[in-house]
Short mmCIF file of C-alpha atoms and ligand atoms in Angstrom, two decimals:
data_model
loop_
_atom_site.label_atom_id
_atom_site.label_comp_id
_atom_site.label_asym_id
_atom_site.label_seq_id
_atom_site.Cartn_x
_atom_site.Cartn_y
_atom_site.Cartn_z
CA MET A 1 -7.58 -27.23 29.13
CA LYS A 2 -9.52 -29.00 26.41
CA ILE A 3 -10.01 -26.87 23.31
CA LEU A 4 -12.34 -27.33 20.34
CA VAL A 5 -11.44 -25.55 17.08
CA ILE A 6 -14.11 -25.25 14.39
CA GLY A 7 -13.04 -25.40 10.73
CA SER A 8 -10.90 -27.37 8.30
CA GLY A 9 -8.53 -25.04 6.44
CA GLY A 10 -4.95 -23.81 6.65
CA ARG A 11 -6.07 -21.09 9.07
CA GLU A 12 -7.51 -23.67 11.48
CA HIS A 13 -4.34 -25.80 11.18
CA ALA A 14 -2.26 -22.74 12.12
CA ILE A 15 -4.60 -22.00 15.05
CA CYS A 16 -4.35 -25.62 16.31
CA TRP A 17 -0.54 -25.52 15.89
CA LYS A 18 -0.26 -22.31 17.92
CA LEU A 19 -2.71 -23.53 20.60
CA LYS A 20 -0.68 -26.73 20.91
CA GLN A 21 2.30 -24.62 22.09
CA SER A 22 0.29 -23.23 25.01
CA LYS A 23 1.17 -24.49 28.46
CA LEU A 24 -2.53 -24.19 29.32
CA VAL A 25 -3.65 -26.72 26.68
CA ASP A 26 -3.87 -30.50 27.19
CA THR A 27 -6.07 -31.68 24.31
CA ILE A 28 -7.23 -30.12 21.04
CA TYR A 29 -10.24 -31.30 19.04
CA CYS A 30 -11.06 -29.93 15.61
CA ALA A 31 -14.41 -30.15 13.81
CA PRO A 32 -14.07 -31.32 11.11
CA GLY A 33 -10.27 -30.76 10.66
CA ASN A 34 -8.13 -32.26 7.87
CA ASP A 35 -5.23 -34.71 7.52
CA GLY A 36 -2.59 -32.29 8.83
CA ILE A 37 -4.75 -31.11 11.73
CA GLY A 38 -5.36 -34.79 12.57
CA GLN A 39 -1.64 -35.13 13.35
CA ILE A 40 -1.86 -32.66 16.26
CA ALA A 41 -5.55 -32.72 17.22
CA GLU A 42 -8.43 -35.17 17.36
CA CYS A 43 -10.74 -34.60 14.37
CA VAL A 44 -14.49 -34.64 15.03
CA ASN A 45 -16.86 -35.32 12.15
CA ILE A 46 -19.24 -32.37 12.55
CA ILE A 47 -19.27 -30.16 9.47
CA PRO A 48 -20.20 -26.46 9.85
CA GLY A 49 -23.33 -25.77 7.81
CA SER A 50 -24.65 -29.35 8.05
CA PRO A 51 -28.11 -29.78 9.65
CA GLU A 52 -28.20 -28.99 13.40
CA TYR A 53 -24.43 -28.51 13.45
CA ILE A 54 -24.47 -25.93 16.24
CA GLN A 55 -26.55 -28.21 18.50
CA ARG A 56 -24.25 -31.13 17.68
CA LEU A 57 -21.17 -29.04 18.54
CA ILE A 58 -22.79 -27.99 21.83
CA HIS A 59 -23.49 -31.65 22.70
CA PHE A 60 -19.91 -32.54 21.79
CA ALA A 61 -18.52 -29.69 23.94
CA GLN A 62 -20.69 -30.71 26.90
CA ALA A 63 -19.99 -34.43 26.60
CA ASN A 64 -16.23 -33.87 26.31
CA LYS A 65 -16.00 -31.09 28.91
CA ILE A 66 -14.50 -28.61 26.45
CA ASP A 67 -13.10 -25.55 28.27
CA LEU A 68 -12.85 -23.25 25.25
CA THR A 69 -14.13 -23.30 21.66
CA VAL A 70 -12.43 -21.25 18.93
CA VAL A 71 -14.25 -20.52 15.65
CA GLY A 72 -12.17 -20.27 12.45
CA SER A 73 -14.55 -19.08 9.73
CA GLU A 74 -17.30 -16.50 9.44
CA ALA A 75 -20.35 -18.66 8.66
CA PRO A 76 -20.81 -20.21 12.15
CA LEU A 77 -20.29 -16.75 13.71
CA ALA A 78 -22.92 -15.23 11.41
CA ASP A 79 -25.21 -18.16 12.34
CA GLY A 80 -24.94 -17.10 16.01
CA ILE A 81 -22.80 -19.97 17.31
CA VAL A 82 -21.38 -17.72 20.05
CA ASP A 83 -24.83 -16.83 21.37
CA HIS A 84 -25.90 -20.51 21.38
CA PHE A 85 -22.74 -21.59 23.21
CA HIS A 86 -23.22 -18.83 25.80
CA GLU A 87 -26.84 -19.92 26.37
CA ALA A 88 -25.47 -23.40 27.08
CA ASN A 89 -22.91 -21.87 29.49
CA LEU A 90 -19.96 -22.83 27.29
CA LYS A 91 -16.89 -20.63 26.69
CA ILE A 92 -16.32 -19.64 23.08
CA PHE A 93 -13.98 -17.12 21.43
CA GLY A 94 -15.54 -14.92 18.74
CA PRO A 95 -18.14 -12.19 18.21
CA SER A 96 -21.85 -12.66 18.96
CA LYS A 97 -24.33 -12.65 16.07
CA ASP A 98 -25.14 -8.95 16.70
CA ALA A 99 -21.47 -8.03 16.19
CA ALA A 100 -20.86 -10.59 13.42
CA ILE A 101 -23.19 -8.52 11.22
CA LEU A 102 -20.11 -6.41 10.46
CA GLU A 103 -19.04 -9.08 7.94
CA ALA A 104 -22.44 -10.74 7.38
CA SER A 105 -23.94 -7.55 5.91
CA LYS A 106 -21.84 -5.18 3.83
CA VAL A 107 -24.75 -2.71 3.84
CA PHE A 108 -24.65 -2.68 7.63
CA ALA A 109 -20.84 -2.26 7.58
CA LYS A 110 -20.93 0.66 5.12
CA ARG A 111 -23.68 2.52 7.00
CA PHE A 112 -21.92 1.81 10.30
CA MET A 113 -18.72 3.37 8.89
CA SER A 114 -20.66 6.39 7.63
CA ARG A 115 -22.31 7.14 10.96
CA ASN A 116 -19.00 6.66 12.83
CA SER A 117 -16.91 8.71 10.36
CA ILE A 118 -14.64 5.76 9.57
CA PRO A 119 -12.81 6.30 6.25
CA THR A 120 -14.16 4.09 3.44
CA ALA A 121 -15.04 4.32 -0.28
CA GLY A 122 -18.10 6.45 -1.21
CA PHE A 123 -21.16 4.23 -1.83
CA GLN A 124 -24.88 3.86 -2.53
CA VAL A 125 -27.21 1.00 -1.55
CA PHE A 126 -29.79 -0.42 -4.00
CA LYS A 127 -32.74 -2.76 -3.57
CA ASP A 128 -33.72 -2.98 -7.24
CA ALA A 129 -31.72 -3.59 -10.41
CA GLN A 130 -33.25 -0.75 -12.46
CA SER A 131 -32.18 2.06 -10.11
CA ALA A 132 -28.74 0.44 -9.68
CA ILE A 133 -28.27 0.41 -13.47
CA GLU A 134 -29.41 4.04 -13.81
CA TYR A 135 -26.92 4.96 -11.07
CA VAL A 136 -23.87 3.22 -12.64
CA MET A 137 -24.63 4.96 -15.92
CA SER A 138 -24.29 8.30 -14.15
CA VAL A 139 -21.00 7.81 -12.28
CA PRO A 140 -17.34 7.55 -13.37
CA LEU A 141 -15.90 4.06 -13.94
CA PRO A 142 -14.53 1.79 -12.61
CA VAL A 143 -17.12 0.96 -9.96
CA VAL A 144 -17.29 -1.89 -7.48
CA VAL A 145 -20.51 -3.90 -7.23
CA LYS A 146 -20.97 -5.84 -3.97
CA ALA A 147 -23.62 -8.27 -2.79
CA ASP A 148 -24.78 -7.41 0.73
CA GLY A 149 -24.46 -10.84 2.37
CA LEU A 150 -21.91 -13.64 2.64
CA ALA A 151 -21.01 -14.97 -0.82
CA ALA A 152 -17.96 -17.16 -0.10
CA GLY A 153 -15.56 -14.43 -1.21
CA LYS A 154 -17.19 -14.07 -4.66
CA GLY A 155 -19.61 -11.22 -3.94
CA VAL A 156 -17.32 -8.32 -4.96
CA ILE A 157 -17.05 -7.47 -8.66
CA ILE A 158 -14.79 -4.70 -9.95
CA CYS A 159 -16.19 -3.30 -13.20
CA SER A 160 -14.14 -1.16 -15.61
CA ARG A 161 -16.82 -1.09 -18.34
CA ILE A 162 -20.48 -0.20 -18.13
CA GLU A 163 -21.49 -3.57 -19.68
CA GLU A 164 -19.63 -5.36 -16.87
CA ALA A 165 -21.39 -3.29 -14.23
CA ILE A 166 -24.82 -3.98 -15.74
CA ALA A 167 -24.02 -7.70 -16.04
CA ALA A 168 -22.87 -7.79 -12.39
CA ILE A 169 -26.06 -6.07 -11.20
CA ASN A 170 -28.23 -8.46 -13.24
CA MET A 171 -26.35 -11.54 -12.03
CA ILE A 172 -26.85 -10.57 -8.41
CA MET A 173 -30.33 -8.99 -8.48
CA VAL A 174 -32.11 -10.68 -11.40
CA GLU A 175 -30.46 -14.10 -11.67
CA HIS A 176 -29.95 -14.21 -7.87
CA ILE A 177 -26.62 -16.08 -8.16
CA PHE A 178 -25.92 -15.40 -4.47
CA GLY A 179 -29.53 -16.00 -3.37
CA GLU A 180 -30.64 -13.91 -0.37
CA ALA A 181 -27.11 -12.47 -0.02
CA GLY A 182 -27.84 -10.38 -3.15
CA ARG A 183 -31.22 -8.96 -2.12
CA GLN A 184 -29.45 -5.61 -1.66
CA ILE A 185 -26.28 -4.43 -3.38
CA ILE A 186 -23.71 -1.72 -2.82
CA ILE A 187 -22.15 0.24 -5.63
CA GLU A 188 -19.01 1.97 -4.53
CA GLU A 189 -16.12 4.05 -5.68
CA CYS A 190 -13.07 2.02 -6.76
CA LEU A 191 -10.05 2.79 -4.57
CA THR A 192 -6.43 2.41 -5.60
CA GLY A 193 -3.31 1.83 -3.52
CA GLU A 194 -1.61 -1.00 -1.64
CA GLU A 195 -3.94 -3.42 0.10
CA VAL A 196 -3.02 -4.46 3.62
CA SER A 197 -4.69 -6.68 6.20
CA VAL A 198 -4.68 -5.40 9.77
CA LEU A 199 -6.01 -7.87 12.31
CA ALA A 200 -6.57 -7.09 15.97
CA PHE A 201 -7.57 -8.83 19.18
CA THR A 202 -10.37 -7.09 21.04
CA ASP A 203 -12.25 -7.50 24.31
CA GLY A 204 -14.94 -5.07 23.21
CA GLU A 205 -13.28 -2.06 24.85
CA HIS A 206 -9.63 -2.27 23.88
CA ALA A 207 -8.12 -3.45 20.62
CA VAL A 208 -4.52 -4.56 20.07
CA GLN A 209 -3.24 -4.82 16.51
CA MET A 210 -1.37 -7.90 15.40
CA VAL A 211 1.56 -7.62 12.99
CA SER A 212 0.15 -6.38 9.67
CA ALA A 213 0.03 -8.69 6.65
CA GLN A 214 -0.50 -8.66 2.90
CA ASP A 215 -2.62 -11.23 1.05
CA HIS A 216 -2.19 -12.25 -2.62
CA LYS A 217 -5.70 -12.89 -3.93
CA ARG A 218 -5.21 -13.53 -7.64
CA ILE A 219 -4.33 -17.00 -8.93
CA PHE A 220 -1.33 -16.03 -11.11
CA ASP A 221 1.90 -14.05 -10.62
CA HIS A 222 1.78 -10.25 -10.86
CA ASP A 223 -1.88 -10.27 -9.72
CA LYS A 224 -3.20 -11.81 -12.95
CA GLY A 225 -6.21 -14.11 -13.34
CA PRO A 226 -9.30 -14.57 -11.20
CA ASN A 227 -9.58 -13.94 -7.45
CA THR A 228 -9.06 -16.89 -5.12
CA GLY A 229 -9.39 -17.50 -1.39
CA GLY A 230 -5.75 -16.28 -1.17
CA MET A 231 -2.56 -17.65 -2.77
CA GLY A 232 -0.08 -16.46 -0.17
CA ALA A 233 0.70 -13.85 2.45
CA TYR A 234 3.53 -12.35 4.38
CA ALA A 235 3.89 -10.43 7.64
CA PRO A 236 4.65 -7.83 8.73
CA TYR A 237 3.87 -5.32 5.98
CA PRO A 238 7.08 -3.20 5.59
CA GLY A 239 7.43 -0.02 7.61
CA PHE A 240 4.42 -0.89 9.69
CA THR A 241 4.73 -2.83 12.88
CA PRO A 242 3.40 -2.58 16.41
CA GLN A 243 6.91 -3.44 17.62
CA GLN A 244 7.83 0.22 18.18
CA PRO A 245 6.12 1.28 21.43
CA GLU A 246 5.62 4.85 20.19
CA GLY A 247 4.25 3.47 16.91
CA LEU A 248 4.75 4.56 13.35
CA PRO A 249 2.25 7.02 11.92
CA LEU A 250 0.33 4.39 9.93
CA TYR A 251 -0.10 2.15 12.95
CA ASP A 252 -1.34 5.04 15.08
CA LEU A 253 -3.57 6.37 12.33
CA ILE A 254 -5.31 3.03 11.93
CA GLN A 255 -5.70 2.65 15.70
CA LYS A 256 -7.16 6.14 16.15
CA ASP A 257 -9.21 6.61 12.96
CA ILE A 258 -10.39 3.08 12.27
CA LEU A 259 -9.93 0.44 14.96
CA GLU A 260 -10.97 2.38 18.05
CA PRO A 261 -14.02 4.06 16.43
CA THR A 262 -15.10 0.62 15.15
CA ILE A 263 -14.90 -1.09 18.55
CA CYS A 264 -16.36 1.91 20.37
CA GLY A 265 -19.15 2.41 17.79
CA LEU A 266 -20.19 -1.23 18.02
CA ARG A 267 -20.24 -1.11 21.83
CA GLU A 268 -22.31 2.06 21.83
CA GLU A 269 -24.80 0.40 19.48
CA GLY A 270 -25.16 -2.56 21.88
CA ARG A 271 -23.07 -4.91 19.71
CA LYS A 272 -20.03 -5.41 21.94
CA TYR A 273 -17.40 -7.20 19.85
CA VAL A 274 -15.11 -9.83 21.39
CA GLY A 275 -12.68 -11.80 19.26
CA VAL A 276 -10.45 -11.14 16.27
CA ILE A 277 -11.42 -8.29 13.97
CA TYR A 278 -9.91 -8.02 10.50
CA LEU A 279 -9.64 -4.70 8.68
CA GLY A 280 -9.15 -5.05 4.92
CA LEU A 281 -7.54 -1.68 4.13
CA MET A 282 -6.55 0.22 1.01
CA LEU A 283 -3.64 2.58 1.68
CA THR A 284 -4.81 5.40 -0.61
CA LYS A 285 -3.02 8.69 -1.17
CA ASN A 286 -5.64 10.18 1.16
CA GLY A 287 -4.83 7.72 3.94
CA PRO A 288 -6.01 4.21 4.87
CA LYS A 289 -9.63 3.37 3.99
CA VAL A 290 -11.65 0.29 4.94
CA LEU A 291 -12.51 -2.04 2.03
CA GLU A 292 -14.11 -4.64 4.24
CA TYR A 293 -14.38 -5.98 7.77
CA ASN A 294 -13.97 -9.65 8.54
CA ILE A 295 -14.96 -11.10 11.89
CA ARG A 296 -12.18 -13.69 12.21
CA PHE A 297 -8.57 -14.42 11.32
CA GLY A 298 -7.82 -14.02 7.59
CA ASP A 299 -6.81 -17.04 5.56
CA PRO A 300 -3.89 -17.14 4.55
CA GLU A 301 -2.84 -14.12 6.68
CA CYS A 302 -3.28 -16.17 9.88
CA GLN A 303 -0.70 -18.72 8.67
CA ALA A 304 1.92 -15.92 8.37
CA ILE A 305 0.90 -14.01 11.52
CA LEU A 306 0.64 -16.73 14.19
CA PRO A 307 4.22 -18.06 13.75
CA LEU A 308 5.39 -14.55 14.74
CA LEU A 309 3.29 -14.39 17.93
CA GLU A 310 5.34 -14.89 21.07
CA THR A 311 2.57 -14.58 23.65
CA ASP A 312 0.40 -17.61 24.53
CA LEU A 313 -2.66 -17.46 22.25
CA VAL A 314 -4.94 -19.01 24.89
CA GLU A 315 -3.95 -16.30 27.38
CA ILE A 316 -4.86 -13.65 24.82
CA MET A 317 -8.21 -15.29 24.03
CA LEU A 318 -9.09 -15.61 27.73
CA ALA A 319 -8.11 -11.96 28.32
CA CYS A 320 -10.43 -10.90 25.46
CA MET A 321 -13.30 -12.94 26.84
CA GLU A 322 -12.73 -11.68 30.40
CA ASN A 323 -12.54 -8.03 29.37
CA ARG A 324 -8.94 -7.56 30.52
CA LEU A 325 -7.00 -7.27 27.27
CA ASN A 326 -5.34 -4.11 28.63
CA ASP A 327 -3.79 -6.12 31.47
CA ILE A 328 -1.68 -8.35 29.25
CA HIS A 329 1.32 -7.53 27.10
CA ILE A 330 1.33 -9.09 23.63
CA THR A 331 4.74 -9.56 22.05
CA TRP A 332 5.93 -10.55 18.57
CA LYS A 333 9.12 -12.11 17.26
CA HIS A 334 11.41 -9.65 15.46
CA LEU A 335 11.15 -11.77 12.32
CA SER A 336 9.14 -11.97 9.10
CA ALA A 337 7.01 -14.87 7.94
CA LEU A 338 5.90 -15.82 4.45
CA CYS A 339 3.20 -18.28 3.40
CA ILE A 340 2.91 -19.89 -0.06
CA VAL A 341 -0.33 -21.63 -0.95
CA LEU A 342 0.06 -24.80 -3.03
CA ALA A 343 -3.10 -25.24 -5.09
CA SER A 344 -4.49 -27.92 -7.35
CA GLY A 345 -4.25 -27.13 -11.11
CA GLY A 346 -7.51 -25.56 -12.33
CA TYR A 347 -8.38 -23.88 -9.00
CA PRO A 348 -10.36 -21.57 -8.50
CA ALA A 349 -12.45 -23.30 -11.22
CA SER A 350 -12.66 -27.11 -11.33
CA TYR A 351 -9.70 -29.25 -10.26
CA LYS A 352 -8.86 -32.89 -9.56
CA LYS A 353 -8.97 -34.47 -6.10
CA ASN A 354 -7.37 -37.50 -4.43
CA LEU A 355 -3.91 -36.79 -5.91
CA PRO A 356 -1.13 -38.35 -3.78
CA ILE A 357 1.21 -35.78 -2.15
CA THR A 358 4.93 -36.48 -1.58
CA GLY A 359 7.73 -34.59 0.17
CA LEU A 360 5.71 -33.41 3.18
CA ASP A 361 8.00 -34.98 5.79
CA GLU A 362 11.14 -33.53 4.18
CA ALA A 363 9.62 -30.04 4.00
CA ASN A 364 8.27 -30.26 7.55
CA ALA A 365 11.68 -31.28 8.88
CA MET A 366 13.27 -28.02 7.69
CA LYS A 367 14.18 -25.56 10.43
CA ASP A 368 11.87 -22.51 10.69
CA VAL A 369 9.36 -24.10 8.29
CA ALA A 370 5.81 -25.22 9.05
CA ILE A 371 3.38 -26.90 6.66
CA PHE A 372 -0.27 -26.12 7.33
CA HIS A 373 -2.76 -28.33 5.50
CA ALA A 374 -5.89 -26.92 3.85
CA GLY A 375 -7.47 -29.38 1.39
CA THR A 376 -5.93 -32.72 2.33
CA SER A 377 -7.24 -36.05 3.51
CA ILE A 378 -5.87 -39.53 4.01
CA ALA A 379 -6.51 -42.50 1.68
CA ASP A 380 -4.90 -45.92 2.29
CA GLY A 381 -2.36 -44.32 4.61
CA GLN A 382 -1.28 -41.76 1.98
CA THR A 383 -1.93 -38.00 2.21
CA VAL A 384 -3.95 -36.92 -0.83
CA THR A 385 -5.44 -33.66 -2.09
CA SER A 386 -9.10 -32.98 -1.27
CA GLY A 387 -9.53 -29.30 -2.10
CA GLY A 388 -8.45 -26.45 -4.38
CA ARG A 389 -6.08 -24.85 -1.92
CA VAL A 390 -4.14 -27.87 -0.68
CA LEU A 391 -1.19 -26.81 1.50
CA ASN A 392 0.38 -23.72 3.04
CA VAL A 393 4.17 -23.63 3.24
CA VAL A 394 5.25 -21.11 5.88
CA ALA A 395 8.79 -20.02 6.71
CA CYS A 396 10.24 -17.47 9.13
CA GLY A 397 13.39 -15.44 8.54
CA LYS A 398 15.12 -12.28 9.71
CA ASP A 399 13.37 -10.39 6.89
CA ILE A 400 10.90 -11.09 4.05
CA CYS A 401 13.77 -12.00 1.67
CA GLU A 402 15.06 -14.71 3.97
CA ALA A 403 11.56 -16.02 4.76
CA LYS A 404 10.77 -16.11 1.04
CA LYS A 405 13.91 -18.02 0.13
CA LEU A 406 13.28 -20.64 2.80
CA ALA A 407 9.56 -21.00 2.00
CA TYR A 408 10.29 -21.58 -1.72
CA GLU A 409 13.00 -24.13 -0.86
CA ALA A 410 10.47 -26.03 1.24
CA ALA A 411 7.73 -25.75 -1.42
CA ALA A 412 10.11 -27.24 -4.01
CA LEU A 413 10.27 -30.47 -1.97
CA ILE A 414 6.52 -31.05 -2.20
CA ARG A 415 4.87 -32.63 -5.24
CA PHE A 416 1.46 -33.63 -6.51
CA ASP A 417 0.10 -33.77 -10.07
CA ASP A 418 -0.80 -30.36 -11.52
CA MET A 419 0.47 -28.51 -8.45
CA HIS A 420 0.32 -24.74 -8.92
CA TYR A 421 1.73 -21.94 -6.79
CA ARG A 422 2.67 -18.32 -7.29
CA LYS A 423 6.37 -17.54 -7.55
CA ASP A 424 6.08 -13.87 -6.54
CA ILE A 425 4.74 -14.00 -2.98
CA GLY A 426 6.40 -11.22 -0.99
CA ASP A 427 7.87 -9.41 -4.03
CA ARG A 428 5.83 -6.26 -3.36
CA ALA A 429 7.59 -5.97 0.00
CA ILE A 430 11.05 -6.68 -1.35
CA LYS A 431 11.32 -4.35 -4.31
P1 LIG B 501 -13.64 -9.94 -0.58
O1 LIG B 501 -12.45 -10.26 0.29
O2 LIG B 501 -14.16 -11.08 -1.36
O3 LIG B 501 -14.70 -9.11 0.09
O4 LIG B 501 -13.06 -9.04 -1.77
C1 LIG B 501 -12.72 -7.81 -1.51
C2 LIG B 501 -11.67 -7.47 -2.49
O5 LIG B 501 -12.22 -6.68 -3.52
C3 LIG B 501 -10.65 -6.61 -1.80
O6 LIG B 501 -9.61 -7.40 -1.30
C4 LIG B 501 -10.21 -5.65 -2.87
O7 LIG B 501 -9.17 -6.21 -3.63
C5 LIG B 501 -11.42 -5.54 -3.75
N1 LIG B 501 -12.22 -4.33 -3.41
C6 LIG B 501 -13.29 -4.26 -2.60
N2 LIG B 501 -13.77 -3.02 -2.53
C7 LIG B 501 -12.99 -2.25 -3.32
C8 LIG B 501 -12.98 -0.86 -3.65
N3 LIG B 501 -13.87 -0.01 -3.19
N4 LIG B 501 -12.01 -0.44 -4.49
C9 LIG B 501 -11.10 -1.30 -5.00
N5 LIG B 501 -11.06 -2.62 -4.72
C10 LIG B 501 -12.00 -3.10 -3.89
N1 LIG B 502 -7.59 -13.33 3.17
C1 LIG B 502 -8.87 -12.79 3.06
C2 LIG B 502 -9.87 -13.37 3.94
O1 LIG B 502 -9.57 -14.15 4.81
O2 LIG B 502 -11.03 -13.03 3.80
#
């Protein structure tokens, strides 16, 4: 088969790497890809979000007889790429625009959870700043202020003081910093507990959980500093794995109270969901509650999850698309995986680019280690940095401790100016 992957980050590198292991795959293309992806796939210069990009991808898929397209990030899905590909009779893995609304509109997601009795934080929706401000002055703090639409991961603001809440409301609704995405806002109760990412494959009727994972969103150790796209992840989350056929309580609880009602509710509302669904959960003392839905693999969770997948990823994707997920058996390695993100100094604010990277070959040559590129490109034959999150160093081991040790050994071999990475990835699972 010929496969086209859409995206250019560490997640898409991990997807290409896993697809490459499939006996069903002959050639992989990636639009637009990056330097690391270019070593295992053919990069295609079509950038998601650029003018007419969906039409250009369709022409590329037709001209190159692509058998299956896989979408990495949410924006093309929210733009309806799946619907356009289907109209052109092309196979594509991911939810249609109707189902993608689950991530594209947080107001939709919250109301959907309410009407389907799916556990989530209490909330109110506002269309004007004045009533939102009156409301925050009447409720206990902290509160969470969220823009309705896609805001590149920046649309959620946790406010411990009333001034912060008012400033957040004004930024979104008066200064319009997120444009149309902030036309409506949600103000919700702030939940506490451990955060865990539960991803699942679904064919629209059945949903099969992957190994659970934990992201590390803040830039500095011990969850200090601003939020980022994710500074590392590990899988599985301790005491929580689909490995046991009878399941542990948490696994079953999430399946029964969250995943199945989500998939079933969407289908009943005429929004049948096919693809990967991501549940961002808070494990509160009153049980797991949904913080957010994503409509695709998480980044960097994907980089820690896919190395543990034993089953052929293409077979799983085809089973989802052909409504026969129940007929296949998905298996996982009895190992743990840990991913460290190497970032450019200054990220998530401004940072330098075009810094030469050394040590990649040595790190890549280590057993049970994979290096997935995120922001890299090639200049005069040398791999250089081209983004804030630059590389993902992933290692597998018999447990998180072993995976962590190996991943940090590999990370220590890699160098570029001002390189920054967290030293505490996985510690919450180990202590
Ligand atoms: P994002 O992935 O950008 O949507 O950011 C969501 C992040 O905000 C989550 O990973 C949580 O850390 C945090 N968050 C969102 N909603 C809540 C909530 N109700 N209570 C506490 N933290 C929240
Ligand atoms: N790791 C969080 C996300 O992918 O949205």
